[in-house]
Coordinates of C-alpha atoms and ligand atoms in Angstrom, one line a residue:
Chain U
M1 CA 0.0 0.0 0.0
T2 CA 1.2 3.5 -0.8
A3 CA -0.2 6.8 0.3
L4 CA 0.0 10.2 -1.5
V5 CA 0.1 13.4 0.6
L6 CA -0.7 16.8 -0.8
I7 CA 1.8 19.2 0.9
E8 CA 2.0 22.9 1.3
I9 CA 5.0 25.2 1.5
E10 CA 5.2 28.4 3.5
Q11 CA 8.2 30.6 3.4
G12 CA 10.3 27.9 1.9
Q13 CA 9.4 25.3 4.6
V14 CA 7.0 22.5 4.5
R15 CA 4.1 23.5 6.7
Q16 CA 3.9 21.6 10.0
A17 CA 0.4 20.5 9.3
S18 CA 1.6 18.8 6.1
R19 CA 4.3 17.0 8.1
S20 CA 1.6 15.8 10.5
A21 CA -0.4 14.4 7.5
I22 CA 2.7 12.6 6.4
A23 CA 3.0 11.0 9.9
A24 CA -0.6 9.9 9.5
A25 CA 0.0 8.5 6.0
S26 CA 3.0 6.4 7.2
H27 CA 0.4 4.1 9.0
F28 CA -0.4 2.8 5.5
G29 CA 3.0 2.0 4.1
D30 CA 5.2 4.0 1.7
V31 CA 4.5 7.7 1.4
D32 CA 4.9 9.9 -1.7
V33 CA 4.2 13.6 -1.4
L34 CA 2.8 15.9 -4.1
L35 CA 4.2 19.4 -4.3
F36 CA 3.0 22.2 -6.5
G37 CA 5.3 25.2 -7.0
E38 CA 8.5 26.0 -5.2
G39 CA 10.0 24.2 -2.2
V40 CA 11.3 21.0 -3.8
D41 CA 14.5 20.9 -1.6
A42 CA 12.5 21.1 1.6
A43 CA 10.1 18.4 0.3
S44 CA 12.9 16.0 -0.6
A45 CA 14.5 16.5 2.8
L46 CA 11.4 15.4 4.7
S47 CA 11.9 12.3 6.8
G48 CA 10.0 9.2 5.9
V49 CA 9.1 10.1 2.3
R50 CA 9.8 7.8 -0.6
K51 CA 9.2 10.1 -3.6
V52 CA 8.3 13.7 -4.3
L53 CA 6.0 14.3 -7.2
H54 CA 6.8 17.8 -8.2
V55 CA 4.7 20.1 -10.4
P56 CA 6.8 23.2 -10.8
A57 CA 3.9 25.3 -12.1
A58 CA 0.6 26.3 -10.4
P59 CA 1.5 27.8 -7.1
H60 CA -2.0 28.8 -6.1
L61 CA -3.5 25.3 -5.6
L62 CA -6.8 26.2 -7.2
A63 CA -9.2 23.3 -6.5
E64 CA -10.1 22.5 -10.1
P65 CA -6.7 21.8 -11.7
T66 CA -5.2 20.5 -8.5
A67 CA -8.0 17.9 -7.9
A68 CA -8.0 16.9 -11.6
F69 CA -4.3 16.3 -11.4
I70 CA -4.5 14.2 -8.2
A71 CA -7.4 12.2 -9.5
Q72 CA -5.4 11.4 -12.6
H73 CA -2.6 9.9 -10.5
A74 CA -4.8 8.4 -7.9
E75 CA -5.0 4.8 -9.1
A76 CA -1.4 4.2 -8.0
Y77 CA -2.3 4.9 -4.4
S78 CA -4.4 3.2 -1.7
H79 CA -4.8 6.4 0.4
I80 CA -4.7 10.1 -0.5
L81 CA -4.3 12.6 2.3
S82 CA -3.8 16.2 3.2
P83 CA -4.1 18.1 6.4
A84 CA -7.5 19.6 7.1
S85 CA -6.1 23.0 6.1
A86 CA -8.1 25.4 4.0
T87 CA -6.4 24.0 0.9
G88 CA -7.0 20.4 2.0
K89 CA -10.6 20.9 2.8
N90 CA -11.1 22.7 -0.6
V91 CA -9.3 20.2 -2.8
L92 CA -9.6 16.7 -1.3
P93 CA -13.4 16.3 -1.3
R94 CA -13.3 17.4 -5.0
V95 CA -10.8 14.6 -5.6
A96 CA -13.2 12.2 -3.9
G97 CA -16.0 13.4 -6.1
L98 CA -13.9 12.8 -9.2
L99 CA -13.0 9.3 -8.0
D100 CA -16.6 8.6 -6.8
V101 CA -15.5 7.8 -3.2
Q102 CA -16.7 9.1 0.1
P103 CA -14.0 11.3 1.7
L104 CA -13.3 11.3 5.4
T105 CA -12.5 14.7 6.7
D106 CA -10.8 15.8 9.9
V107 CA -9.6 12.3 10.9
I108 CA -8.2 12.2 14.4
E109 CA -7.1 8.6 14.7
I110 CA -6.2 5.8 12.3
K111 CA -7.3 2.4 13.6
G112 CA -6.4 0.4 10.5
D113 CA -6.1 0.7 6.7
D114 CA -9.8 1.2 6.4
T115 CA -10.9 2.3 9.9
F116 CA -10.8 5.9 11.1
V117 CA -12.1 8.0 13.9
R118 CA -13.5 11.5 13.4
P119 CA -15.4 14.0 15.5
I120 CA -19.0 14.9 14.7
Y121 CA -21.5 17.4 16.3
A122 CA -18.8 20.0 17.1
G123 CA -16.6 17.4 18.8
N124 CA -19.4 16.2 21.1
A125 CA -19.2 12.7 19.7
L126 CA -16.5 10.6 18.1
V127 CA -17.5 8.2 15.3
T128 CA -15.4 5.2 14.2
V129 CA -16.1 4.3 10.6
Q130 CA -14.9 1.7 8.2
S131 CA -14.6 2.6 4.6
A132 CA -15.4 0.2 1.8
D133 CA -14.0 2.6 -0.9
R134 CA -11.1 1.3 -3.1
I135 CA -9.1 4.6 -2.5
K136 CA -9.4 6.3 0.8
V137 CA -9.4 10.1 0.7
L138 CA -8.7 11.6 4.0
T139 CA -8.0 15.0 5.6
I140 CA -6.1 14.9 8.8
R141 CA -6.5 17.0 12.0
S142 CA -2.9 17.9 12.4
S143 CA -3.0 18.5 16.2
N144 CA -3.6 14.7 16.6
F145 CA -0.4 13.5 14.8
D146 CA 3.2 14.4 15.7
P147 CA 4.8 15.8 12.6
V148 CA 7.6 13.9 10.8
D149 CA 11.0 15.7 10.9
A150 CA 11.6 18.4 8.3
T151 CA 15.1 17.1 7.6
G152 CA 17.0 13.8 7.4
G153 CA 15.4 12.4 4.3
S154 CA 16.5 12.4 0.7
A155 CA 13.5 11.4 -1.4
A156 CA 13.7 11.0 -5.1
V157 CA 12.0 13.8 -7.2
E158 CA 9.8 13.1 -10.2
V159 CA 8.9 16.2 -12.2
L160 CA 5.4 16.3 -13.7
D161 CA 3.5 18.7 -15.9
L162 CA 0.2 20.1 -15.1
P163 CA -2.2 19.5 -18.0
A164 CA -3.6 22.6 -19.6
E165 CA -6.0 24.4 -17.1
D166 CA -9.6 24.4 -17.9
E167 CA -9.8 28.1 -17.0
K168 CA -13.2 27.8 -15.4
S169 CA -11.6 29.3 -12.3
R170 CA -8.9 31.9 -12.1
F171 CA -6.8 33.1 -9.2
V172 CA -7.3 36.9 -8.7
R173 CA -5.4 37.8 -5.6
V174 CA -4.6 36.9 -2.0
E175 CA -4.6 39.1 1.0
L176 CA -2.5 37.6 3.8
S177 CA -2.5 39.2 7.3
N178 CA 1.2 39.4 8.2
S179 CA 1.9 38.7 11.8
D180 CA 5.2 38.1 13.6
R181 CA 3.4 35.8 16.1
P182 CA 3.5 32.0 15.8
E183 CA 0.7 30.5 13.7
L184 CA -2.3 29.3 15.7
E185 CA -2.0 25.7 14.6
V186 CA 1.6 25.3 15.7
A187 CA 1.8 27.6 18.7
R188 CA 2.7 26.1 22.1
V189 CA 0.7 28.7 23.9
I190 CA -2.5 30.5 22.7
I191 CA -4.3 33.4 24.3
S192 CA -7.8 33.9 22.9
G193 CA -10.1 36.8 23.4
G194 CA -13.8 37.0 23.2
K195 CA -16.6 39.5 23.2
G196 CA -15.6 40.5 26.7
V197 CA -12.4 42.1 25.4
K198 CA -14.7 44.9 24.1
D199 CA -12.7 46.2 21.2
A200 CA -9.7 45.7 18.8
R201 CA -7.5 48.1 20.7
N202 CA -7.9 46.0 23.9
F203 CA -6.6 43.0 22.0
E204 CA -3.4 45.0 21.5
T205 CA -3.1 46.6 24.9
L206 CA -4.4 43.7 27.1
L207 CA -3.7 40.4 25.2
A208 CA -0.6 41.2 23.2
P209 CA 1.7 42.0 26.1
V210 CA 0.9 38.6 27.7
A211 CA 1.3 36.9 24.3
D212 CA 4.7 38.6 23.9
K213 CA 5.9 37.2 27.2
L214 CA 4.8 33.7 26.4
D215 CA 5.6 33.7 22.6
A216 CA 2.0 32.9 22.2
A217 CA -0.4 33.1 19.2
I218 CA -3.5 35.2 19.6
G219 CA -6.9 33.6 18.9
A220 CA -10.5 34.8 19.1
S221 CA -14.1 33.7 19.4
R222 CA -16.5 34.2 16.7
A223 CA -18.3 37.0 18.5
A224 CA -14.9 38.8 18.7
V225 CA -14.3 38.3 15.0
D226 CA -17.9 39.3 14.1
A227 CA -17.5 42.5 16.2
G228 CA -14.3 43.3 14.3
F229 CA -11.9 42.9 17.2
A230 CA -9.8 40.4 15.3
P231 CA -9.5 39.1 11.7
N232 CA -11.3 35.9 10.5
E233 CA -8.3 33.7 10.4
M234 CA -7.9 34.1 14.2
Q235 CA -11.2 32.4 14.9
V236 CA -10.9 29.2 17.0
G237 CA -13.7 26.7 16.9
Q238 CA -15.9 24.3 15.0
T239 CA -15.9 26.5 12.0
G240 CA -12.5 28.2 12.6
K241 CA -9.2 26.7 13.5
I242 CA -8.9 23.6 15.6
V243 CA -6.0 23.9 18.0
A244 CA -4.5 21.8 20.8
P245 CA -1.6 23.8 22.3
E246 CA 0.1 23.0 25.6
L247 CA -1.5 26.1 27.2
Y248 CA -4.8 27.8 26.1
I249 CA -5.8 31.0 27.9
A250 CA -9.4 32.0 27.3
V251 CA -10.1 35.6 28.1
G252 CA -13.6 37.1 28.2
L253 CA -15.1 34.4 26.2
S254 CA -18.1 32.3 27.4
G255 CA -17.1 28.9 26.1
A256 CA -20.0 28.2 23.6
L257 CA -20.1 24.6 22.2
Q258 CA -18.8 25.9 18.9
H259 CA -15.8 27.5 20.5
L260 CA -15.0 24.5 22.8
A261 CA -15.0 22.3 19.6
G262 CA -11.8 24.1 18.5
M263 CA -9.7 24.1 21.7
K264 CA -10.9 21.5 24.3
D265 CA -8.0 19.1 23.4
S266 CA -5.5 21.7 24.7
R267 CA -3.3 20.2 27.4
T268 CA -3.9 22.9 30.0
I269 CA -6.8 25.4 29.8
V270 CA -7.0 28.6 31.7
A271 CA -10.2 30.7 31.8
I272 CA -10.4 34.3 32.9
N273 CA -14.0 35.5 33.1
I274 CA -16.1 37.8 35.3
D275 CA -19.0 35.4 35.3
P276 CA -18.5 32.4 37.6
D277 CA -21.2 30.5 35.7
A278 CA -19.6 30.8 32.3
P279 CA -19.5 27.4 30.6
I280 CA -15.7 27.9 29.9
F281 CA -15.0 27.1 33.6
K282 CA -16.4 23.5 33.0
V283 CA -13.4 22.7 30.8
A284 CA -10.8 24.9 32.4
D285 CA -8.0 23.4 34.5
Y286 CA -7.5 26.7 36.2
G287 CA -10.2 29.3 36.4
L288 CA -9.9 32.9 37.6
V289 CA -13.1 34.7 38.2
G290 CA -12.4 38.4 37.6
D291 CA -12.5 41.4 35.4
L292 CA -10.1 40.9 32.5
F293 CA -9.3 44.6 32.5
E294 CA -7.7 44.2 35.9
V295 CA -6.4 40.6 35.5
M296 CA -4.6 41.0 32.2
P297 CA -2.2 43.8 33.2
E298 CA -1.5 42.0 36.4
L299 CA -0.8 38.8 34.5
A300 CA 1.5 40.6 32.0
K301 CA 3.5 41.9 35.0
A302 CA 3.6 38.6 36.8
L303 CA 5.2 36.7 33.9
Chain P
M1 CA -30.6 32.8 -13.7
K2 CA -32.0 30.4 -11.2
V3 CA -30.2 29.8 -7.9
L4 CA -30.5 26.4 -6.2
V5 CA -30.0 26.3 -2.5
P6 CA -29.6 22.9 -0.7
V7 CA -30.7 23.1 2.9
K8 CA -30.3 20.5 5.6
R9 CA -32.4 19.8 8.7
V10 CA -30.1 19.3 11.7
V11 CA -30.1 19.3 15.5
D12 CA -30.3 22.9 16.6
Y13 CA -26.9 24.5 17.2
N14 CA -27.8 25.5 20.7
I15 CA -28.5 21.9 21.8
K16 CA -25.7 19.9 23.4
P17 CA -25.9 16.5 21.6
R18 CA -26.0 13.3 23.5
V19 CA -24.6 10.0 22.4
A20 CA -27.1 7.2 22.4
A21 CA -26.5 4.7 25.2
D22 CA -26.0 1.8 22.7
G23 CA -23.3 3.7 20.9
S24 CA -25.2 3.7 17.6
G25 CA -25.3 7.4 17.1
V26 CA -26.5 10.7 18.6
E27 CA -29.9 11.1 20.1
T28 CA -32.3 13.0 17.7
Q29 CA -35.7 11.8 19.0
G30 CA -37.6 14.7 20.6
V31 CA -34.6 17.0 20.0
K32 CA -35.2 20.5 18.5
M33 CA -34.3 20.5 14.8
S34 CA -33.5 23.6 12.7
M35 CA -32.0 24.6 9.4
N36 CA -28.3 24.2 9.3
P37 CA -26.9 27.7 10.1
F38 CA -24.6 27.7 7.1
D39 CA -27.6 27.0 4.8
E40 CA -29.4 30.0 6.1
I41 CA -26.4 32.1 5.0
A42 CA -26.3 30.4 1.6
L43 CA -30.0 31.1 1.2
E44 CA -29.7 34.7 2.3
E45 CA -27.0 35.2 -0.3
A46 CA -29.3 33.7 -3.0
L47 CA -32.1 36.0 -2.0
R48 CA -29.8 39.0 -2.2
L49 CA -28.7 38.0 -5.7
R50 CA -32.4 37.9 -6.6
E51 CA -33.0 41.3 -5.0
K52 CA -30.1 42.8 -7.0
G53 CA -31.5 41.4 -10.2
H54 CA -28.8 38.8 -10.8
A55 CA -31.2 35.9 -10.2
Q56 CA -34.9 35.5 -11.1
E57 CA -35.7 32.5 -9.1
V58 CA -34.5 30.9 -5.8
V59 CA -35.3 27.2 -5.4
A60 CA -34.6 25.4 -2.0
V61 CA -34.0 21.7 -2.0
S62 CA -33.7 19.4 0.9
I63 CA -32.9 15.7 1.0
G64 CA -34.2 13.5 3.8
P65 CA -37.3 12.4 5.6
Q66 CA -40.8 13.9 5.3
A67 CA -40.0 16.1 8.3
A68 CA -37.5 18.0 6.2
Q69 CA -40.6 19.7 4.7
D70 CA -40.4 22.0 7.8
T71 CA -37.0 23.2 6.8
L72 CA -38.2 23.9 3.3
R73 CA -41.2 25.9 4.6
T74 CA -38.7 27.9 6.6
A75 CA -36.6 28.5 3.5
M76 CA -39.7 29.7 1.6
A77 CA -40.7 31.9 4.6
M78 CA -37.3 33.5 4.3
G79 CA -38.0 34.1 0.6
A80 CA -37.3 31.1 -1.6
D81 CA -39.8 30.9 -4.4
R82 CA -40.4 27.2 -4.3
A83 CA -39.0 24.0 -2.8
I84 CA -38.2 20.5 -3.7
L85 CA -38.0 17.6 -1.2
I86 CA -36.0 14.6 -2.3
R87 CA -37.6 12.2 0.1
T88 CA -35.8 9.2 1.7
D89 CA -35.5 7.7 5.1
A90 CA -32.0 6.3 4.3
E91 CA -28.9 7.6 6.1
L92 CA -27.1 9.6 3.5
E93 CA -23.4 10.4 3.2
P94 CA -22.2 13.6 1.4
L95 CA -21.3 11.6 -1.7
A96 CA -24.9 10.3 -2.0
V97 CA -26.3 13.8 -1.3
A98 CA -24.1 15.3 -4.0
K99 CA -25.3 12.7 -6.5
L100 CA -29.0 13.4 -5.7
L101 CA -28.3 17.1 -6.0
Q102 CA -26.6 16.5 -9.3
A103 CA -29.8 14.9 -10.5
V104 CA -31.8 18.0 -9.3
V105 CA -29.3 20.3 -11.0
E106 CA -29.6 18.5 -14.3
R107 CA -33.3 18.8 -14.1
E108 CA -33.5 22.5 -12.9
Q109 CA -30.4 23.8 -14.7
P110 CA -29.6 26.6 -12.2
G111 CA -26.8 29.1 -13.0
L112 CA -25.5 28.8 -9.4
V113 CA -25.7 26.4 -6.5
S114 CA -25.4 28.3 -3.2
M115 CA -24.9 26.0 -0.2
G116 CA -23.4 25.9 3.3
K117 CA -19.7 25.1 3.8
Q118 CA -20.5 22.3 6.3
A119 CA -23.4 20.8 8.2
I120 CA -23.0 21.2 12.0
D121 CA -24.0 17.5 12.6
D122 CA -21.6 15.5 10.5
D123 CA -19.1 18.4 10.2
M124 CA -18.0 16.9 6.9
N125 CA -17.4 20.0 4.8
A126 CA -17.5 18.0 1.5
T127 CA -20.9 18.0 -0.2
G128 CA -20.3 21.2 -2.2
Q129 CA -16.9 20.2 -3.4
I130 CA -18.2 16.7 -4.4
L131 CA -21.1 18.2 -6.3
A132 CA -18.9 20.6 -8.2
A133 CA -16.6 17.7 -9.2
K134 CA -19.6 15.6 -10.4
L135 CA -20.9 18.5 -12.4
G136 CA -17.5 19.6 -13.7
W137 CA -18.3 23.1 -12.4
P138 CA -15.8 25.4 -10.7
Q139 CA -16.2 25.9 -6.9
G140 CA -15.9 28.9 -4.6
T141 CA -15.7 27.4 -1.1
F142 CA -15.7 29.2 2.3
A143 CA -17.1 32.3 0.6
S144 CA -17.1 35.5 2.6
E145 CA -18.1 37.7 -0.4
V146 CA -19.7 36.9 -3.8
I147 CA -20.0 39.4 -6.6
V148 CA -21.9 38.2 -9.7
D149 CA -20.9 40.0 -12.9
N150 CA -21.3 39.2 -16.5
G151 CA -21.4 35.4 -16.4
S152 CA -18.8 35.0 -13.6
A153 CA -18.7 35.1 -9.9
I154 CA -15.9 36.8 -8.0
V155 CA -15.6 35.0 -4.7
S156 CA -13.6 36.0 -1.7
R157 CA -12.6 32.9 0.2
E158 CA -11.5 32.5 3.8
I159 CA -8.2 30.7 3.9
D160 CA -5.7 29.9 6.6
G161 CA -3.7 33.1 6.6
G162 CA -6.3 35.6 5.2
V163 CA -8.5 35.9 2.2
E164 CA -8.1 34.6 -1.4
V165 CA -10.1 36.0 -4.3
V166 CA -11.0 33.7 -7.3
S167 CA -13.0 34.3 -10.4
L168 CA -15.4 31.5 -11.5
T169 CA -17.1 31.1 -14.8
L170 CA -20.8 30.4 -14.1
P171 CA -22.4 27.9 -13.6
A172 CA -20.6 27.3 -10.3
V173 CA -21.0 25.9 -6.8
I174 CA -20.4 28.3 -3.9
T175 CA -20.2 27.3 -0.3
A176 CA -21.0 29.9 2.3
D177 CA -18.9 30.8 5.3
L178 CA -20.2 32.5 8.4
R179 CA -19.1 35.9 7.4
L180 CA -20.8 36.0 4.0
N181 CA -23.9 37.8 5.4
E182 CA -26.4 38.0 8.3
P183 CA -29.5 35.9 7.4
R184 CA -32.9 37.6 7.7
Y185 CA -35.7 36.3 9.9
A186 CA -38.9 35.0 8.5
S187 CA -41.7 37.4 9.4
L188 CA -45.1 36.1 10.5
P189 CA -46.8 37.2 7.2
N190 CA -44.1 35.5 5.2
I191 CA -44.5 32.3 7.2
M192 CA -48.2 32.4 6.4
K193 CA -47.4 33.1 2.7
A194 CA -44.9 30.3 2.6
R195 CA -47.6 27.7 3.2
K196 CA -49.0 28.5 -0.2
K197 CA -45.8 28.3 -2.1
P198 CA -45.2 25.2 -4.2
L199 CA -43.4 22.3 -2.5
E200 CA -42.7 19.3 -4.7
T201 CA -41.8 15.9 -3.4
I202 CA -39.7 13.5 -5.3
E203 CA -38.9 10.0 -4.0
A204 CA -35.2 9.5 -4.0
D205 CA -35.7 6.0 -5.2
S206 CA -37.2 7.3 -8.4
L207 CA -34.0 9.2 -9.4
D208 CA -31.9 6.1 -10.3
V209 CA -29.0 7.3 -8.2
D210 CA -26.7 4.9 -6.2
I211 CA -26.9 6.2 -2.6
A212 CA -25.7 3.1 -0.9
P213 CA -23.3 4.1 2.0
R214 CA -19.6 3.6 1.6
L215 CA -18.9 3.9 5.3
K216 CA -19.9 1.5 8.0
V217 CA -20.4 3.1 11.4
V218 CA -18.4 0.9 13.9
S219 CA -19.3 2.9 17.0
V220 CA -20.2 6.4 18.2
S221 CA -18.7 7.4 21.6
E222 CA -18.4 10.4 23.9
P223 CA -15.1 12.1 23.8
P224 CA -13.0 11.6 26.9
A225 CA -14.1 14.0 29.6
R226 CA -11.7 16.5 31.0
E227 CA -10.9 16.3 34.7
A228 CA -12.5 18.9 36.8
G229 CA -10.3 22.0 37.3
V230 CA -9.8 24.4 40.1
I231 CA -10.7 28.0 40.7
V232 CA -7.7 30.1 41.7
K233 CA -8.0 33.2 43.9
S234 CA -5.3 35.4 42.3
V235 CA -3.0 36.0 39.3
E236 CA -0.1 35.0 41.6
E237 CA -1.7 31.7 42.4
L238 CA -2.5 31.1 38.7
V239 CA 1.1 31.7 37.6
N240 CA 2.4 29.6 40.4
K241 CA 0.2 26.7 39.5
L242 CA 1.1 27.0 35.8
K243 CA 4.7 26.7 36.7
T244 CA 4.8 24.1 39.4
E245 CA 1.7 22.0 38.9
A246 CA 0.9 22.1 35.1
K247 CA 4.5 22.8 34.3
V248 CA 3.6 24.7 31.1
L249 CA 5.6 27.8 32.1
P250 CA 9.3 27.9 32.8
Ligands
FAD1 C1 -22.9 27.6 12.9 C2 -22.1 28.3 14.0 C3 -20.7 28.2 14.0 C4 -20.0 28.8 15.0 N1 -18.7 28.7 15.0 C5 -17.9 29.2 16.0 C6 -16.5 29.1 16.1 O1 -15.9 28.4 15.3 N2 -15.9 29.7 17.1 C7 -16.5 30.4 18.1 O2 -15.8 30.9 19.0 N3 -17.8 30.6 18.0 C8 -18.6 30.0 17.0 N4 -19.9 30.2 17.0 C9 -20.5 31.2 17.9 C10 -20.8 30.7 19.3 O3 -22.0 30.0 19.3 C11 -20.8 31.8 20.3 O4 -21.7 32.8 19.9 C12 -19.5 32.6 20.4 O5 -18.4 31.6 20.6 C13 -19.5 33.5 21.6 O6 -18.3 34.3 21.7 P1 -17.9 34.9 23.1 O7 -17.7 33.8 24.0 O8 -16.7 35.7 22.8 O9 -19.0 35.9 23.4 P2 -20.1 35.8 24.6 O10 -20.8 34.5 24.6 O11 -20.8 37.1 24.5 O12 -19.2 35.8 25.9 C14 -18.5 36.9 26.4 C15 -17.9 36.5 27.7 O13 -17.1 37.6 28.2 C16 -17.3 37.7 29.6 N5 -16.9 39.1 30.0 C17 -17.5 40.2 29.7 N6 -16.8 41.3 30.2 C18 -15.8 40.8 30.9 C19 -14.8 41.3 31.7 N7 -14.7 42.7 31.8 N8 -13.9 40.5 32.3 C20 -14.0 39.2 32.1 N9 -14.9 38.6 31.4 C21 -15.8 39.4 30.8 C22 -18.7 37.4 29.8 O14 -18.9 36.9 31.2 C23 -19.0 36.3 28.8 O15 -18.8 35.0 29.4 C24 -20.7 29.6 16.0 C25 -22.1 29.7 16.0 C26 -22.8 29.1 15.0 C27 -24.3 29.2 15.0

């Protein structure tokens, strides 16, 4: 059995989430990776990879040509994987549609070649399913798999052409929010703010100083994002990012089901909230009942 | 053009789901059901396209048991012109749903399918992409803005590090993210009016589509519960515990 993993590059490095997907793929046997655009040296240096399929063109990973390409090469593989990143979630179900198989998204555990565990109902239940499809198409929740090493390997590289694009979709532009902070998905510590933080400036004056001290990423609840306190890509939850850092500090957020879905696998959870009945205290290892406007400056000082 | 909006009846998002004692699934008997929140957003977007003159007709379609009629009535109370129920009592996977939707698309010939990015019950996030693949149409997933112009749709998409903009040649499939819009409420007069709008029922079996499941559910279980935590009295105690007890701070 051989698995194929669609990988993504960021600033010349293979993204950590992609390395977690490779770790998941290694349960099935040999692993080939598929790389579009630049980064072939980093891909070939990955530990535990047999071969790099490299398509030098097409850096934007549009769903239509990417999925068509993967489907074309799919028959050589028993499993096709990617992390459950925005790209993976966009492309892999389309691959499954082309292959007429039922994809499994956000897999958290691999029990065998055909048996997988995934969360449903905002993580309130875990379902174990057995797939009868000839090719298994899976996206992987990266926080549940330790990434393979970025170095140490020397995989062979096979260069492939992208067939002429069908032009039904066209990349226009991308707007990335540049931040010096660690990415949410890979941060060891995350400090997240909710509606209680009251405005965008308070994210900077109250959360950022603590984040600086802890080299933490900053996250947000949906209510905070909707209110414009923080950009979309900072949202943690069922429909935002799923994270599992060593330390998650929830500040002024109530702990709705949909938020908990994105962070309740964190190793240690701290809640700071003025309302002692806030549901977030039910999952917090350490709770501090208090006004965040007083607590946060104190916390920044104490660290 | 015509816009087709698939809507799903799911356990209301405010309800904490319970796993059935026998591990066969999640309790849905006697539980409040509602339209999947992402589908409300997809429908709202379709209604706005009609209000702007880009669409002439908005058709809601739901696949499932007879009770899914309620969801379709809600869709028509929000403003959908008519509705189609593809009736089946079978458990459906996204692949099967996409195939049934494909049959509806081939019959209705919409210029756009506007749907939710995921259902909050199976959390699969796959049906729109599978449908687009089956139709050979382009897809604009996780849409936070849609501009229809001259036979194409300019779609802003929420991606990991920000926003990506793509241009799709219509017909296309678009899946709505939370930030696309704020869905309207159905007013009482509109709820009354919706009762008179046409709702057609088609038996899924009559569509000649293979909807047999590909996945076998082995078990459904509760996630491991977290151990109860403690309430600390001060910032000092908190920092101390994080250092000495949890050992997450140096
Ligand atoms: C389909 C769907 C998907 C969703 N997806 C997500 C998701 O991915 N992520 C997500 O987060 N939400 C999501 N939500 C929204 C979710 O249901 C909640 O509405 C949201 O998480 C609430 O955000 P909040 O906790 O910041 O706000 P609130 O619930 O308003 O909580 C604010 C908290 O701040 C506290 N507070 C106020 N002032 C202070 C103070 N001075 N000091 C200390 N504490 C204070 C209050 O006690 C309160 O507990 C989703 C909802 C739906 C319907």
